[in-house]
PDB file of C-alpha atoms in Angstrom:
ATOM      1  CA  MET O   1      -5.390 116.113 -19.936  1.00 59.00           C
ATOM      2  CA  LYS O   2      -4.669 112.740 -18.785  1.00 66.00           C
ATOM      3  CA  LEU O   3      -2.091 112.213 -16.067  1.00 54.00           C
ATOM      4  CA  LYS O   4      -0.576 108.993 -14.499  1.00 72.00           C
ATOM      5  CA  TYR O   5       1.571 108.754 -11.581  1.00 71.00           C
ATOM      6  CA  LEU O   6       4.824 106.922 -12.431  1.00 69.00           C
ATOM      7  CA  HIS O   7       7.267 107.194  -9.546  1.00 79.00           C
ATOM      8  CA  THR O   8       9.175 109.521  -7.085  1.00 85.00           C
ATOM      9  CA  MET O   9      12.874 109.449  -7.369  1.00 85.00           C
ATOM     10  CA  VAL O  10      15.258 110.012  -4.426  1.00 88.00           C
ATOM     11  CA  ARG O  11      19.084 110.099  -4.593  1.00 86.00           C
ATOM     12  CA  VAL O  12      20.806 107.682  -2.049  1.00 89.00           C
ATOM     13  CA  LEU O  13      24.154 107.571  -0.711  1.00 89.00           C
ATOM     14  CA  ASP O  14      24.357 103.953   0.429  1.00 93.00           C
ATOM     15  CA  LEU O  15      22.111 101.765  -1.589  1.00 96.00           C
ATOM     16  CA  GLU O  16      21.913  98.900   0.901  1.00 97.00           C
ATOM     17  CA  LYS O  17      21.350 100.904   3.822  1.00 95.00           C
ATOM     18  CA  SER O  18      18.609 102.810   2.093  1.00 95.00           C
ATOM     19  CA  MET O  19      16.991  99.637   0.823  1.00 97.00           C
ATOM     20  CA  ALA O  20      16.924  98.279   4.427  1.00 97.00           C
ATOM     21  CA  PHE O  21      15.241 101.458   5.834  1.00 95.00           C
ATOM     22  CA  TYR O  22      12.552 101.181   3.079  1.00 96.00           C
ATOM     23  CA  ARG O  23      12.065  97.404   3.765  1.00 97.00           C
ATOM     24  CA  LEU O  24      11.332  98.494   7.347  1.00 95.00           C
ATOM     25  CA  LEU O  25       8.437 100.544   5.962  1.00 93.00           C
ATOM     26  CA  GLY O  26       7.165  97.526   4.173  1.00 95.00           C
ATOM     27  CA  LEU O  27       8.216  98.278   0.750  1.00 96.00           C
ATOM     28  CA  GLU O  28       9.715  95.632  -1.509  1.00 97.00           C
ATOM     29  CA  GLU O  29      11.860  95.615  -4.574  1.00 98.00           C
ATOM     30  CA  THR O  30       9.876  95.466  -7.869  1.00 97.00           C
ATOM     31  CA  ARG O  31      12.527  96.394 -10.313  1.00 95.00           C
ATOM     32  CA  ARG O  32      16.332  97.133 -10.796  1.00 98.00           C
ATOM     33  CA  TYR O  33      18.343  98.720 -13.528  1.00 95.00           C
ATOM     34  CA  GLU O  34      22.164  98.989 -13.589  1.00 97.00           C
ATOM     35  CA  ASN O  35      23.757 101.340 -16.264  1.00 93.00           C
ATOM     36  CA  GLU O  36      27.574 100.620 -16.407  1.00 95.00           C
ATOM     37  CA  GLN O  37      28.096 103.436 -18.922  1.00 93.00           C
ATOM     38  CA  GLY O  38      26.321 105.975 -16.827  1.00 90.00           C
ATOM     39  CA  ARG O  39      27.775 104.510 -13.687  1.00 94.00           C
ATOM     40  CA  PHE O  40      24.354 104.342 -11.691  1.00 93.00           C
ATOM     41  CA  THR O  41      21.828 101.965 -10.305  1.00 97.00           C
ATOM     42  CA  LEU O  42      18.106 102.423  -9.944  1.00 93.00           C
ATOM     43  CA  VAL O  43      16.235 100.264  -7.520  1.00 97.00           C
ATOM     44  CA  PHE O  44      12.319 100.527  -7.588  1.00 94.00           C
ATOM     45  CA  MET O  45      10.442  99.750  -4.359  1.00 97.00           C
ATOM     46  CA  ALA O  46       6.823  99.718  -3.778  1.00 96.00           C
ATOM     47  CA  PRO O  47       4.328  98.639  -1.223  1.00 95.00           C
ATOM     48  CA  PRO O  48       3.177  95.033  -1.557  1.00 95.00           C
ATOM     49  CA  GLY O  49       0.497  94.712  -4.157  1.00 95.00           C
ATOM     50  CA  GLN O  50       0.967  98.400  -5.309  1.00 93.00           C
ATOM     51  CA  PRO O  51       3.836  98.151  -8.030  1.00 93.00           C
ATOM     52  CA  GLU O  52       2.317 101.169  -9.666  1.00 90.00           C
ATOM     53  CA  CYS O  53       3.365 103.367  -6.681  1.00 91.00           C
ATOM     54  CA  PRO O  54       7.242 103.065  -6.375  1.00 93.00           C
ATOM     55  CA  VAL O  55       9.896 105.168  -4.917  1.00 92.00           C
ATOM     56  CA  GLU O  56      13.020 105.012  -7.274  1.00 90.00           C
ATOM     57  CA  LEU O  57      16.236 104.908  -5.346  1.00 92.00           C
ATOM     58  CA  THR O  58      19.120 106.437  -7.596  1.00 88.00           C
ATOM     59  CA  TYR O  59      22.457 105.422  -6.521  1.00 92.00           C
ATOM     60  CA  ASN O  60      25.490 106.904  -8.417  1.00 91.00           C
ATOM     61  CA  TRP O  61      28.374 104.466  -8.127  1.00 94.00           C
ATOM     62  CA  ASP O  62      30.798 107.233  -7.871  1.00 93.00           C
ATOM     63  CA  GLY O  63      29.272 108.880  -5.143  1.00 85.00           C
ATOM     64  CA  ASP O  64      27.275 112.154  -4.637  1.00 81.00           C
ATOM     65  CA  ASP O  65      28.938 115.045  -2.675  1.00 77.00           C
ATOM     66  CA  GLY O  66      25.635 116.737  -2.319  1.00 74.00           C
ATOM     67  CA  LEU O  67      24.101 113.981  -0.100  1.00 75.00           C
ATOM     68  CA  PRO O  68      22.789 113.900   2.459  1.00 70.00           C
ATOM     69  CA  SER O  69      21.832 117.462   2.600  1.00 72.00           C
ATOM     70  CA  ASP O  70      18.213 118.597   2.287  1.00 61.00           C
ATOM     71  CA  SER O  71      18.794 120.681  -0.758  1.00 56.00           C
ATOM     72  CA  ARG O  72      19.156 117.465  -2.807  1.00 53.00           C
ATOM     73  CA  HIS O  73      15.641 116.261  -1.956  1.00 53.00           C
ATOM     74  CA  PHE O  74      12.118 117.403  -2.083  1.00 59.00           C
ATOM     75  CA  GLY O  75       9.161 117.574   0.531  1.00 58.00           C
ATOM     76  CA  HIS O  76       8.485 114.034   1.668  1.00 77.00           C
ATOM     77  CA  LEU O  77       7.256 110.627   0.797  1.00 85.00           C
ATOM     78  CA  ALA O  78       3.748 109.658   2.439  1.00 83.00           C
ATOM     79  CA  TYR O  79       2.592 106.097   3.254  1.00 90.00           C
ATOM     80  CA  GLU O  80      -0.784 105.137   4.865  1.00 90.00           C
ATOM     81  CA  VAL O  81      -0.160 102.523   7.591  1.00 92.00           C
ATOM     82  CA  ALA O  82      -2.688 100.347   9.418  1.00 92.00           C
ATOM     83  CA  ASP O  83      -1.491 100.990  12.824  1.00 95.00           C
ATOM     84  CA  ILE O  84       0.716 104.161  13.434  1.00 95.00           C
ATOM     85  CA  TYR O  85       1.773 103.088  16.914  1.00 97.00           C
ATOM     86  CA  ALA O  86       2.955  99.537  15.942  1.00 96.00           C
ATOM     87  CA  THR O  87       4.756 101.049  12.749  1.00 95.00           C
ATOM     88  CA  CYS O  88       6.595 103.657  14.781  1.00 96.00           C
ATOM     89  CA  GLN O  89       7.703 101.066  17.332  1.00 97.00           C
ATOM     90  CA  HIS O  90       8.805  98.569  14.571  1.00 95.00           C
ATOM     91  CA  LEU O  91      10.773 101.441  13.205  1.00 96.00           C
ATOM     92  CA  MET O  92      12.367 102.482  16.667  1.00 96.00           C
ATOM     93  CA  ASP O  93      13.223  98.822  17.407  1.00 97.00           C
ATOM     94  CA  ASN O  94      15.150  98.726  14.305  1.00 97.00           C
ATOM     95  CA  GLY O  95      17.221 102.182  15.150  1.00 96.00           C
ATOM     96  CA  VAL O  96      15.048 104.511  13.281  1.00 96.00           C
ATOM     97  CA  THR O  97      14.722 107.940  14.927  1.00 95.00           C
ATOM     98  CA  ILE O  98      10.920 109.116  15.206  1.00 97.00           C
ATOM     99  CA  ASN O  99      11.465 112.824  14.273  1.00 96.00           C
ATOM    100  CA  ARG O 100       7.947 113.501  14.790  1.00 95.00           C
ATOM    101  CA  PRO O 101       6.156 111.100  17.012  1.00 97.00           C
ATOM    102  CA  PRO O 102       2.463 110.346  16.495  1.00 97.00           C
ATOM    103  CA  ARG O 103       1.216 112.355  19.503  1.00 96.00           C
ATOM    104  CA  ASP O 104      -2.336 112.776  17.695  1.00 94.00           C
ATOM    105  CA  GLY O 105      -2.539 109.157  16.759  1.00 97.00           C
ATOM    106  CA  ARG O 106      -2.684 110.147  13.008  1.00 94.00           C
ATOM    107  CA  MET O 107       0.716 111.326  11.796  1.00 93.00           C
ATOM    108  CA  ALA O 108       4.604 110.729  12.388  1.00 95.00           C
ATOM    109  CA  PHE O 109       7.687 111.616  10.359  1.00 92.00           C
ATOM    110  CA  VAL O 110      10.814 109.780  10.160  1.00 95.00           C
ATOM    111  CA  ARG O 111      14.033 110.350   7.789  1.00 92.00           C
ATOM    112  CA  SER O 112      15.816 107.756   5.615  1.00 90.00           C
ATOM    113  CA  PRO O 113      19.511 107.275   5.919  1.00 90.00           C
ATOM    114  CA  ASP O 114      19.911 109.767   2.959  1.00 83.00           C
ATOM    115  CA  ASN O 115      17.646 112.295   4.972  1.00 84.00           C
ATOM    116  CA  VAL O 116      14.371 111.999   3.021  1.00 84.00           C
ATOM    117  CA  SER O 117      11.704 112.946   5.026  1.00 85.00           C
ATOM    118  CA  VAL O 118       8.823 110.153   5.070  1.00 89.00           C
ATOM    119  CA  GLU O 119       5.338 110.960   6.305  1.00 89.00           C
ATOM    120  CA  LEU O 120       3.563 108.078   8.137  1.00 91.00           C
ATOM    121  CA  LEU O 121      -0.302 108.612   8.211  1.00 90.00           C
ATOM    122  CA  GLN O 122      -2.818 106.472  10.196  1.00 94.00           C
ATOM    123  CA  ALA O 123      -5.418 104.649   7.944  1.00 92.00           C
ATOM    124  CA  GLY O 124      -9.037 105.721   8.646  1.00 94.00           C
ATOM    125  CA  THR O 125      -9.474 107.851  11.813  1.00 96.00           C
ATOM    126  CA  ALA O 126      -6.917 108.745  14.128  1.00 96.00           C
ATOM    127  CA  GLN O 127      -6.059 106.483  17.088  1.00 97.00           C
ATOM    128  CA  ALA O 128      -6.486 107.630  20.497  1.00 97.00           C
ATOM    129  CA  PRO O 129      -3.569 109.443  22.064  1.00 96.00           C
ATOM    130  CA  ALA O 130      -1.362 107.073  23.906  1.00 96.00           C
ATOM    131  CA  GLU O 131       1.983 107.097  25.568  1.00 96.00           C
ATOM    132  CA  PRO O 132       4.753 107.024  25.029  1.00 96.00           C
ATOM    133  CA  TRP O 133       3.947 108.947  21.951  1.00 97.00           C
ATOM    134  CA  THR O 134       1.867 111.788  23.565  1.00 96.00           C
ATOM    135  CA  SER O 135       4.840 113.001  25.786  1.00 96.00           C
ATOM    136  CA  MET O 136       7.607 112.082  23.184  1.00 96.00           C
ATOM    137  CA  PRO O 137       9.436 115.376  21.867  1.00 95.00           C
ATOM    138  CA  ASN O 138      10.323 116.023  18.352  1.00 94.00           C
ATOM    139  CA  THR O 139      13.742 115.070  17.177  1.00 93.00           C
ATOM    140  CA  GLY O 140      15.657 117.038  14.623  1.00 85.00           C
ATOM    141  CA  HIS O 141      13.358 118.093  11.795  1.00 77.00           C
ATOM    142  CA  TRP O 142      11.406 116.697   9.323  1.00 72.00           C
TER     143      TRP O 142
END
């Protein structure tokens, strides 16, 4: 049986705010579909050079009362990053809470404005543990 990854879909409450979050992660819009009859917009965002790996942001024009509860989402998205510390610092500098800091130099978790958990993994081997990350506590959940 042949299987091909297509995309991961997450529902979003505020399309612009969510797109800004995924841009901070380095994703870019690759495709957009607006459906007036269904009253929704789909925005596909992917890492540069990887259009085959998108996340689909589904925005319902009339709102979604179930958001941003965890019950409307799945486990998490995961992205490999070149420098876990620089990535987390960039996100923090732009107002994103690091829910699970990269104390081990390998893994961190953040949440999107719609409460989607995003795992960040250091490419290759883990970096040496370093401050402020090693002593930073968890915030919330992931």
